[in-house]
PDB file of C-alpha atoms in Angstrom:
ATOM      1  CA  UNK A   1     121.682 108.155 104.524  1.00  0.00           C
ATOM      2  CA  UNK A   2     120.356 105.743 101.912  1.00  0.00           C
ATOM      3  CA  UNK A   3     118.241 103.955 104.527  1.00  0.00           C
ATOM      4  CA  UNK A   4     116.836 107.261 105.795  1.00  0.00           C
ATOM      5  CA  UNK A   5     115.972 108.332 102.260  1.00  0.00           C
ATOM      6  CA  UNK A   6     114.354 104.954 101.574  1.00  0.00           C
ATOM      7  CA  UNK A   7     112.251 105.212 104.747  1.00  0.00           C
ATOM      8  CA  UNK A   8     111.134 108.719 103.790  1.00  0.00           C
ATOM      9  CA  UNK A   9     110.156 107.507 100.313  1.00  0.00           C
ATOM     10  CA  UNK A  10     108.256 104.532 101.733  1.00  0.00           C
ATOM     11  CA  UNK A  11     106.447 106.764 104.230  1.00  0.00           C
ATOM     12  CA  UNK A  12     105.500 109.273 101.530  1.00  0.00           C
ATOM     13  CA  UNK A  13     104.194 106.468  99.304  1.00  0.00           C
ATOM     14  CA  UNK A  14     102.149 104.994 102.144  1.00  0.00           C
ATOM     15  CA  UNK A  15     100.720 108.415 102.985  1.00  0.00           C
ATOM     16  CA  UNK A  16      99.886 109.095  99.330  1.00  0.00           C
ATOM     17  CA  UNK A  17      98.186 105.688  99.047  1.00  0.00           C
ATOM     18  CA  UNK A  18      96.089 106.346 102.161  1.00  0.00           C
ATOM     19  CA  UNK A  19      95.059 109.807 100.943  1.00  0.00           C
ATOM     20  CA  UNK A  20      94.240 108.471  97.483  1.00  0.00           C
ATOM     21  CA  UNK A  21      92.310 105.544  98.951  1.00  0.00           C
ATOM     22  CA  UNK A  22      90.186 107.733 101.218  1.00  0.00           C
ATOM     23  CA  UNK A  23      89.623 110.237  98.398  1.00  0.00           C
ATOM     24  CA  UNK A  24      88.555 107.458  96.017  1.00  0.00           C
ATOM     25  CA  UNK A  25      86.193 105.951  98.599  1.00  0.00           C
ATOM     26  CA  UNK A  26      84.750 109.364  99.462  1.00  0.00           C
ATOM     27  CA  UNK A  27      84.278 110.163  95.778  1.00  0.00           C
ATOM     28  CA  UNK A  28      82.543 106.837  95.202  1.00  0.00           C
ATOM     29  CA  UNK A  29      80.254 107.442  98.176  1.00  0.00           C
ATOM     30  CA  UNK A  30      79.265 110.951  97.060  1.00  0.00           C
ATOM     31  CA  UNK A  31      78.684 109.925  93.432  1.00  0.00           C
TER      32      UNK A  31
END
């Protein structure tokens, strides 16, 4: 269970980083 929870947390962090990265790049391009 701990491993599953850890994987879910890692995946969510990776997803959040990708979304934030693309948003930051898009924002920089528009401004």
